[in-house]
Tab-separated table of C-alpha atoms in Angstrom:
chain	number	residue	atom	x	y	z
T	898	MET	CA	77.242	92.119	113.092
T	899	LEU	CA	74.015	92.437	111.122
T	900	ARG	CA	71.292	94.495	112.752
T	901	LEU	CA	67.744	94.313	111.395
T	902	ALA	CA	64.645	96.166	112.518
T	903	VAL	CA	61.004	96.541	111.560
T	904	GLY	CA	59.817	100.031	110.706
T	905	THR	CA	56.594	101.692	109.607
T	906	VAL	CA	56.622	104.039	106.619
T	907	GLN	CA	55.436	107.538	107.464
T	908	LYS	CA	56.025	109.197	104.088
T	909	VAL	CA	58.255	109.321	101.021
T	910	LEU	CA	60.706	112.210	101.456
T	911	GLU	CA	62.396	112.056	98.049
T	912	LYS	CA	62.214	109.970	94.887
T	913	GLN	CA	64.786	109.898	92.110
T	914	THR	CA	66.039	107.424	89.529
T	915	GLY	CA	67.083	104.235	91.277
T	916	MET	CA	66.525	105.447	94.830
T	917	GLN	CA	63.897	106.641	97.301
T	918	ILE	CA	64.321	108.220	100.721
T	919	LEU	CA	61.651	107.315	103.258
T	920	GLU	CA	60.729	108.541	106.705
T	921	VAL	CA	60.241	105.430	108.833
T	922	ARG	CA	59.213	105.014	112.454
T	923	THR	CA	61.145	102.398	114.437
T	924	GLU	CA	60.282	101.145	117.918
T	925	SER	CA	62.563	100.068	120.784
T	926	VAL	CA	62.425	99.676	124.555
T	927	THR	CA	63.488	103.315	124.894
T	928	GLY	CA	60.674	104.598	122.678
T	929	TYR	CA	60.345	105.347	118.982
T	930	LYS	CA	62.486	107.171	116.435
T	931	MET	CA	61.777	108.819	113.105
T	932	GLU	CA	64.607	107.725	110.834
T	933	ARG	CA	65.653	108.138	107.228
T	934	VAL	CA	65.753	104.958	105.184
T	935	LEU	CA	67.020	104.396	101.631
T	936	SER	CA	65.335	102.038	99.191
T	937	PHE	CA	66.820	101.004	95.854
T	938	LEU	CA	63.715	99.017	94.930
T	939	GLN	CA	61.300	99.937	92.156
T	940	GLU	CA	58.121	99.813	94.192
T	941	ASP	CA	55.667	102.249	95.704
T	942	TYR	CA	55.483	102.980	99.411
T	943	LYS	CA	52.590	104.393	101.380
T	944	SER	CA	52.048	105.382	104.978
T	945	GLY	CA	51.651	102.305	107.169
T	946	ASP	CA	53.752	99.888	105.077
T	947	LEU	CA	55.831	97.603	107.307
T	948	LEU	CA	59.467	97.261	106.235
T	949	LEU	CA	62.388	95.090	107.221
T	950	ILE	CA	65.373	97.436	107.361
T	951	ASN	CA	69.125	97.043	107.838
T	952	THR	CA	70.326	99.390	110.608
T	953	THR	CA	73.901	98.106	110.982
T	954	ALA	CA	75.955	100.996	109.577
T	955	VAL	CA	74.077	103.708	111.452
T	956	ARG	CA	74.299	101.809	114.719
T	957	LEU	CA	78.076	101.577	114.178
T	958	GLU	CA	78.097	105.316	113.405
T	959	LEU	CA	79.716	104.775	110.015
T	960	GLY	CA	79.693	107.393	107.275
T	961	THR	CA	76.515	106.398	105.477
T	962	GLY	CA	74.904	109.800	105.891
T	963	GLY	CA	72.613	108.540	108.637
T	964	TYR	CA	70.553	106.210	106.464
T	965	HIS	CA	69.214	102.723	107.054
T	966	PHE	CA	68.433	100.465	104.068
T	967	VAL	CA	65.246	98.710	103.052
T	968	VAL	CA	65.514	94.914	102.781
T	969	GLY	CA	61.888	94.524	101.710
T	970	LYS	CA	58.241	94.845	102.649
T	971	ILE	CA	57.092	92.503	105.386
T	972	THR	CA	53.505	92.423	104.145
T	973	GLN	CA	54.220	91.738	100.448
T	974	PRO	CA	51.074	89.815	99.350
T	975	GLU	CA	52.700	87.858	96.507
T	976	GLU	CA	56.016	87.284	94.767
T	977	THR	CA	57.039	90.561	93.117
T	978	ASP	CA	59.900	91.669	90.842
T	979	VAL	CA	61.123	94.859	92.497
T	980	LEU	CA	64.146	95.297	90.181
T	981	PRO	CA	62.981	94.170	86.715
T	982	ASN	CA	65.449	93.591	83.877
T	983	GLU	CA	65.230	92.463	80.242
T	984	TRP	CA	67.485	89.557	79.254
T	985	GLY	CA	69.961	89.055	82.065
T	986	HIS	CA	70.651	86.032	84.192
T	987	VAL	CA	74.039	87.123	85.582
T	988	MET	CA	73.714	87.515	89.335
T	989	LYS	CA	75.318	90.329	91.304
T	990	MET	CA	75.820	90.119	95.079
T	991	ARG	CA	75.669	86.370	94.464
T	992	TYR	CA	74.378	84.038	97.172
T	993	SER	CA	73.501	86.887	99.491
T	994	PRO	CA	69.895	87.615	100.508
T	995	TRP	CA	70.069	90.599	98.137
T	996	GLN	CA	71.281	88.793	95.000
T	997	LEU	CA	69.738	90.183	91.826
T	998	ALA	CA	69.852	89.393	88.109
T	999	VAL	CA	71.161	92.136	85.809
T	1000	ASP	CA	71.441	92.684	82.054
T	1001	SER	CA	75.179	92.126	81.710
T	1002	VAL	CA	76.560	93.403	78.400
T	1003	GLU	CA	78.706	90.327	77.792
T	1004	GLU	CA	76.268	87.479	78.350
T	1005	GLN	CA	74.902	85.317	75.547
T	1006	ALA	CA	71.404	86.838	75.487
T	1007	SER	CA	72.779	90.388	75.292
T	1008	PRO	CA	72.561	92.188	71.942
T	1009	TYR	CA	76.186	93.217	72.570
T	1010	HIS	CA	77.472	89.654	73.038
T	1011	PRO	CA	79.027	89.433	69.517
T	1012	LEU	CA	81.100	92.513	70.315
T	1013	PHE	CA	82.660	90.914	73.371
T	1014	VAL	CA	83.501	87.687	71.548
T	1015	GLN	CA	86.208	89.599	69.631
T	1016	GLU	CA	89.523	88.682	71.229
T	1017	ASP	CA	91.314	91.788	69.960
T	1018	LEU	CA	88.742	94.286	71.264
T	1019	SER	CA	90.603	97.282	72.667
T	1020	LEU	CA	90.101	100.696	74.221
T	1021	GLN	CA	91.748	102.238	71.153
T	1022	GLY	CA	93.868	104.581	73.225
T	1023	THR	CA	90.897	106.073	75.118
T	1024	PRO	CA	92.129	108.029	78.159
T	1025	VAL	CA	90.911	106.667	81.484
T	1026	LEU	CA	91.088	108.985	84.511
T	1027	ILE	CA	91.558	106.834	87.632
T	1028	SER	CA	91.068	107.925	91.242
T	1029	GLU	CA	90.406	106.451	94.663
T	1030	LEU	CA	87.958	109.026	96.041
T	1031	HIS	CA	84.421	109.309	94.695
T	1032	SER	CA	84.253	112.858	96.047
T	1033	LEU	CA	86.576	113.980	93.235
T	1034	LEU	CA	84.177	112.781	90.523
T	1035	PRO	CA	82.226	116.041	90.076
T	1036	VAL	CA	85.293	118.276	89.766
T	1037	ALA	CA	86.964	115.923	87.280
T	1038	VAL	CA	83.843	115.466	85.128
T	1039	LEU	CA	82.859	119.144	85.204
T	1040	ALA	CA	86.379	120.265	84.303
T	1041	LEU	CA	86.418	117.850	81.353
T	1042	HIS	CA	82.932	118.875	80.221
T	1043	ILE	CA	83.565	122.621	80.436
T	1044	LYS	CA	86.683	122.370	78.303
T	1045	ASN	CA	85.104	120.015	75.747
T	1046	PRO	CA	81.286	120.044	75.938
T	1047	ASN	CA	80.982	117.660	72.984
T	1048	ALA	CA	83.087	114.884	74.487
T	1049	ARG	CA	81.192	111.826	75.725
T	1050	ILE	CA	82.319	111.204	79.298
T	1051	VAL	CA	81.399	107.817	80.757
T	1052	TYR	CA	81.802	106.827	84.399
T	1053	VAL	CA	82.864	103.253	85.152
T	1054	MET	CA	82.274	102.229	88.791
T	1055	PRO	CA	84.192	99.243	90.205
T	1056	ASP	CA	82.876	97.266	93.166
T	1057	GLY	CA	85.571	98.108	95.740
T	1058	ALA	CA	83.309	100.481	97.689
T	1059	SER	CA	79.523	100.979	97.533
T	1060	LEU	CA	77.648	98.602	95.244
T	1061	PRO	CA	74.415	100.443	94.227
T	1062	ILE	CA	75.359	103.376	92.012
T	1063	ALA	CA	72.096	105.100	92.955
T	1064	LEU	CA	73.702	105.935	96.299
T	1065	SER	CA	75.818	108.570	94.543
T	1066	GLN	CA	74.225	112.012	94.535
T	1067	HIS	CA	77.086	113.171	92.309
T	1068	VAL	CA	76.243	110.670	89.573
T	1069	HIS	CA	72.594	111.728	89.738
T	1070	GLN	CA	73.542	115.421	89.490
T	1071	LEU	CA	76.149	115.000	86.734
T	1072	LYS	CA	73.796	112.975	84.547
T	1073	GLY	CA	71.010	115.443	85.191
T	1074	ASN	CA	73.045	118.437	84.036
T	1075	GLY	CA	74.387	116.603	80.982
T	1076	SER	CA	78.049	116.483	82.025
T	1077	LEU	CA	78.082	112.694	82.315
T	1078	ALA	CA	76.834	110.775	79.275
T	1079	ALA	CA	76.452	107.307	80.825
T	1080	THR	CA	77.537	104.959	83.603
T	1081	VAL	CA	78.771	101.365	83.744
T	1082	THR	CA	78.771	99.283	86.945
T	1083	THR	CA	81.263	96.414	87.117
T	1084	GLY	CA	81.770	93.332	89.249
T	1085	HIS	CA	79.145	93.267	91.995
T	1086	ALA	CA	78.408	97.000	91.679
T	1087	TRP	CA	75.022	97.485	90.039
T	1088	GLY	CA	72.502	100.001	88.776
T	1089	GLY	CA	74.489	101.670	85.987
T	1090	ASP	CA	73.161	102.324	82.496
T	1091	ARG	CA	75.209	99.254	81.556
T	1092	GLU	CA	76.180	96.268	83.685
T	1093	SER	CA	79.317	94.166	83.293
T	1094	LEU	CA	80.837	91.149	84.968
T	1095	THR	CA	84.415	92.481	85.097
T	1096	ILE	CA	86.280	95.778	85.072
T	1097	HIS	CA	87.742	94.785	81.702
T	1098	SER	CA	84.401	94.375	79.940
T	1099	GLY	CA	83.074	97.420	81.785
T	1100	LEU	CA	85.809	99.606	80.311
T	1101	LEU	CA	85.218	98.105	76.866
T	1102	ALA	CA	81.470	98.700	77.218
T	1103	ALA	CA	82.134	102.336	78.043
T	1104	ARG	CA	84.148	102.682	74.843
T	1105	HIS	CA	82.226	100.506	72.375
T	1106	VAL	CA	78.653	100.448	73.703
T	1107	GLU	CA	78.480	103.967	75.143
T	1108	HIS	CA	81.043	105.420	72.695
T	1109	ALA	CA	83.097	107.181	75.356
T	1110	ASP	CA	85.698	109.741	74.320
T	1111	ILE	CA	86.919	109.869	77.921
T	1112	ILE	CA	86.368	107.315	80.690
T	1113	VAL	CA	86.428	108.229	84.378
T	1114	CYS	CA	86.978	105.282	86.728
T	1115	MET	CA	86.641	106.055	90.431
T	1116	LEU	CA	85.444	103.968	93.343
T	1117	GLY	CA	81.901	104.537	94.542
T	1118	PRO	CA	81.155	106.375	97.785
T	1119	GLY	CA	81.958	104.582	101.019
T	1120	VAL	CA	85.579	103.399	100.798
T	1121	ALA	CA	87.099	101.516	103.717
T	1122	GLY	CA	90.600	101.521	105.198
T	1123	THR	CA	92.446	99.798	108.013
T	1124	GLY	CA	95.552	101.948	108.433
T	1125	THR	CA	97.639	99.316	106.615
T	1126	PRO	CA	99.213	99.191	103.137
T	1127	TYR	CA	97.149	96.103	102.263
T	1128	GLY	CA	93.637	96.604	103.574
T	1129	PHE	CA	92.014	99.571	101.819
T	1130	SER	CA	89.437	99.848	99.064
T	1131	GLY	CA	91.696	101.824	96.751
T	1132	ILE	CA	94.054	98.894	96.245
T	1133	GLN	CA	91.597	97.764	93.545
T	1134	LEU	CA	92.898	100.602	91.377
T	1135	ALA	CA	96.021	98.567	90.650
T	1136	GLU	CA	93.754	96.133	88.802
T	1137	VAL	CA	92.122	99.062	86.992
T	1138	ILE	CA	95.545	100.291	85.816
T	1139	HIS	CA	96.358	96.774	84.592
T	1140	ALA	CA	93.054	96.503	82.724
T	1141	VAL	CA	93.400	99.909	81.040
T	1142	ALA	CA	96.997	99.279	80.033
T	1143	THR	CA	96.510	95.746	78.687
T	1144	LEU	CA	93.359	96.756	76.801
T	1145	GLY	CA	95.203	99.510	74.965
T	1146	GLY	CA	93.822	102.490	76.867
T	1147	THR	CA	95.752	105.437	78.301
T	1148	PRO	CA	95.758	105.329	82.121
T	1149	PHE	CA	95.908	108.657	83.957
T	1150	PHE	CA	96.176	108.286	87.744
T	1151	ILE	CA	95.117	111.005	90.188
T	1152	PRO	CA	97.175	110.643	93.370
T	1153	ARG	CA	95.319	111.051	96.653
T	1154	ILE	CA	96.692	114.341	97.970
T	1155	SER	CA	95.577	116.328	100.997
T	1156	PHE	CA	97.013	119.041	103.196
T	1157	GLY	CA	93.987	119.167	105.478
T	1158	ASP	CA	93.937	115.581	106.742
T	1159	PRO	CA	95.224	115.402	110.347
T	1160	ARG	CA	96.412	111.806	109.847
T	1161	THR	CA	100.101	111.770	108.929
T	1162	ARG	CA	99.635	108.766	106.634
T	1163	HIS	CA	97.270	110.825	104.475
T	1164	TYR	CA	99.119	114.172	104.641
T	1165	GLY	CA	100.545	115.247	101.311
T	1166	VAL	CA	100.570	112.105	99.180
T	1167	SER	CA	98.511	109.412	100.907
T	1168	HIS	CA	100.174	106.116	101.779
T	1169	HIS	CA	97.373	104.555	99.721
T	1170	THR	CA	98.760	106.163	96.559
T	1171	VAL	CA	102.319	105.136	97.427
T	1172	SER	CA	101.247	101.528	98.003
T	1173	ILE	CA	99.273	101.311	94.751
T	1174	LEU	CA	101.936	102.836	92.528
T	1175	ASN	CA	105.089	101.571	94.192
T	1176	ARG	CA	104.155	97.955	94.837
T	1177	PHE	CA	100.856	96.758	93.418
T	1178	ALA	CA	100.551	98.407	89.998
T	1179	LEU	CA	102.625	96.282	87.631
T	1180	CYS	CA	101.788	98.284	84.487
T	1181	PRO	CA	102.843	101.889	83.888
T	1182	ALA	CA	100.488	104.828	84.331
T	1183	LEU	CA	100.651	108.572	83.775
T	1184	VAL	CA	100.639	110.039	87.292
T	1185	THR	CA	99.411	113.636	87.476
T	1186	ILE	CA	101.376	115.749	89.970
T	1187	PRO	CA	100.045	119.194	90.980
T	1188	ILE	CA	102.195	122.308	91.131
T	1189	PHE	CA	101.051	124.616	93.939
T	1190	ARG	CA	103.975	127.075	93.713
T	1191	ASP	CA	104.578	127.035	97.462
T	1192	GLU	CA	106.098	124.835	100.175
T	1193	ARG	CA	103.651	122.026	99.394
T	1194	ASP	CA	105.592	121.247	96.213
T	1195	GLU	CA	108.649	120.311	98.260
T	1196	VAL	CA	106.567	118.036	100.477
T	1197	LEU	CA	105.187	116.215	97.450
T	1198	SER	CA	108.617	115.980	95.841
T	1199	ARG	CA	110.094	114.267	98.901
T	1200	GLN	CA	107.183	111.848	99.191
T	1201	MET	CA	107.175	110.862	95.518
T	1202	LYS	CA	110.911	110.157	95.280
T	1203	ALA	CA	110.556	106.483	96.169
T	1204	ILE	CA	108.059	105.994	93.352
T	1205	GLU	CA	110.096	108.033	90.869
T	1206	VAL	CA	113.270	106.084	91.611
T	1207	ALA	CA	111.517	102.814	90.742
T	1208	GLY	CA	111.008	104.225	87.230
T	1209	LYS	CA	107.778	102.304	86.663
T	1210	HIS	CA	105.432	105.245	86.064
T	1211	ILE	CA	105.536	108.488	84.096
T	1212	PHE	CA	104.996	111.694	86.061
T	1213	ILE	CA	103.411	114.762	84.486
T	1214	LYS	CA	103.157	118.016	86.369
T	1215	GLY	CA	100.581	120.742	85.961
T	1216	LYS	CA	99.690	123.987	87.705
T	1217	VAL	CA	96.552	123.796	89.817
T	1218	PRO	CA	93.632	126.215	89.341
T	1219	ASP	CA	93.074	129.132	91.690
T	1220	PRO	CA	90.649	128.339	94.548
T	1221	SER	CA	88.284	130.969	93.147
T	1222	GLU	CA	87.728	128.683	90.152
T	1223	LEU	CA	86.618	125.910	92.505
T	1224	ALA	CA	84.151	128.323	94.082
T	1225	SER	CA	82.725	129.203	90.679
T	1226	LEU	CA	82.521	125.550	89.632
T	1227	GLU	CA	80.729	124.551	92.838
T	1228	LYS	CA	78.250	127.403	92.525
T	1229	GLY	CA	77.243	126.312	89.036
T	1230	TYR	CA	77.103	122.639	90.011
T	1231	GLY	CA	74.465	122.830	92.713
T	1232	LEU	CA	76.012	120.419	95.235
T	1233	SER	CA	78.946	121.034	97.555
T	1234	PHE	CA	82.471	119.710	97.037
T	1235	SER	CA	83.692	117.843	100.111
T	1236	THR	CA	85.970	114.915	100.848
T	1237	MET	CA	86.520	112.906	104.019
T	1238	GLY	CA	84.267	115.312	105.911
T	1239	ARG	CA	86.091	118.470	104.765
T	1240	ASN	CA	84.815	121.011	102.236
T	1241	TRP	CA	87.043	122.408	99.519
T	1242	GLN	CA	87.713	125.605	101.451
T	1243	GLU	CA	89.224	123.548	104.276
T	1244	ASP	CA	91.175	121.279	101.933
T	1245	PRO	CA	91.342	122.526	98.330
T	1246	ALA	CA	94.303	120.357	97.269
T	1247	PRO	CA	92.356	117.161	96.365
T	1248	PHE	CA	89.965	119.085	94.140
T	1249	GLN	CA	92.680	121.214	92.549
T	1250	THR	CA	94.588	118.006	91.762
T	1251	ALA	CA	91.514	116.443	90.133
T	1252	TRP	CA	90.912	119.565	88.041
T	1253	MET	CA	94.546	119.663	86.918
T	1254	ALA	CA	94.448	115.969	85.998
T	1255	ALA	CA	91.278	116.479	83.965
T	1256	ASP	CA	92.979	119.284	82.034
T	1257	LEU	CA	95.911	117.013	81.217
T	1258	VAL	CA	93.534	114.327	79.971
T	1259	GLU	CA	91.694	116.801	77.784
T	1260	ASN	CA	94.958	118.197	76.407
T	1261	SER	CA	96.093	114.712	75.440
T	1262	LEU	CA	93.105	113.890	73.194
T	1263	GLY	CA	94.565	115.319	70.003
T	1264	TYR	CA	97.845	113.458	70.427
T	1265	ILE	CA	96.100	110.175	71.226
T	1266	PHE	CA	93.784	110.513	68.229
T	1267	GLN	CA	96.748	111.106	65.886
T	1268	THR	CA	98.841	108.209	67.149
T	1269	VAL	CA	96.373	105.457	68.087
T	1270	ASN	CA	95.793	104.336	64.496
T	1271	ASP	CA	99.380	103.111	64.369
T	1272	ALA	CA	98.650	100.386	66.927
T	1273	PRO	CA	94.997	100.449	68.032
T	1274	HIS	CA	95.165	97.098	69.848
T	1275	SER	CA	98.578	97.393	71.513
T	1276	PRO	CA	98.888	97.566	75.306
T	1277	ALA	CA	99.962	100.906	76.746
T	1278	SER	CA	103.741	100.729	77.206
T	1279	SER	CA	106.179	102.919	79.097
T	1280	SER	CA	107.522	104.265	75.801
T	1281	THR	CA	104.103	105.327	74.487
T	1282	LEU	CA	103.198	106.959	77.799
T	1283	GLU	CA	106.601	108.669	77.969
T	1284	ALA	CA	106.021	110.083	74.483
T	1285	LEU	CA	102.642	111.441	75.546
T	1286	GLY	CA	104.147	112.938	78.703
T	1287	LEU	CA	106.868	114.563	76.604
T	1288	TYR	CA	104.242	115.935	74.231
T	1289	LEU	CA	102.312	117.527	77.073
T	1290	THR	CA	105.483	119.086	78.472
T	1291	ARG	CA	107.098	120.282	75.227
T	1292	ASN	CA	103.936	121.832	73.876
T	1293	GLU	CA	103.306	123.612	77.166
T	1294	VAL	CA	99.692	122.511	77.190
T	1295	GLN	CA	99.713	121.989	80.920
T	1296	PRO	CA	96.998	123.931	82.780
């Protein structure tokens, strides 16, 4: 299914970096509608412009926030570059009607190309906080930034969910308030401060081009699932764990945890997390487990036993923050915290888990800095991650 329509621009409702929101009038046999339409193009719109728009997601009532998307102007008088770049010839969204050339950091014309020719380039121990849900990005980044305002936090966005990074209001807000230093879009995702062809070079660009002290790697907004252990966007995180580990980074994994989701497969620890860690992630990761100090801890303990028995990953536990701290964080942020249609008051556990994981990452920086010089190019092994987990536990630096 691909639904297209012609609409007439009424006015520009909002304009920000990489995205505009338009009010557009569409006609049908039942009459006309005034609808909201997103454009990621760098062009001006005025009342009366005719647009070709993609209406598919809204007509299917999917969670796009009620927006259609601009394909282009119908009355464009001449060939126009609506997404200009500098040197790039690498195509993203290849062979689709929306393919575009980007300035990929690795390609031969890039000023960073000599960097990526080095075969021993590594993440140098840099911690990478990995999560499935984009909605946890603001809590994780804000918690990291509050504890260490001088740390450069870089967001790396894979292409397993939305492709244009401009769709994320959280990225826009976090960059605007200075919490997020830069962004990198990988694979077919596009629109970041840096572009890369693969998740591997995207992580390396975050470290060596944007000089990240901490990398946050979460899917973009708009994940998909099918109720199976194979068909869900988050399965891509297994590849992220592999990339971080083999490139010599320190992978921290935030499990998807909820006690407000009515679906049994997502209650407590989501079956997505179990599938990723138990079967598809072949390299070890530090898995951050929240301590709630109530009956929820027993639920999580039962669910995580299968993963713990396998002995592949290292589990670190930390006490979650009081809900009042989430309220204070949200108030200072300016946007609301919500996930899967629920705000943090209805389901605080996902956000508390993200906050706790961010604290563990921050508390690990000193240890990583002291030990990484011994083997800056070595892959992350179970023994090195176990030593870090032991350090966090013995020194009682858990939140």
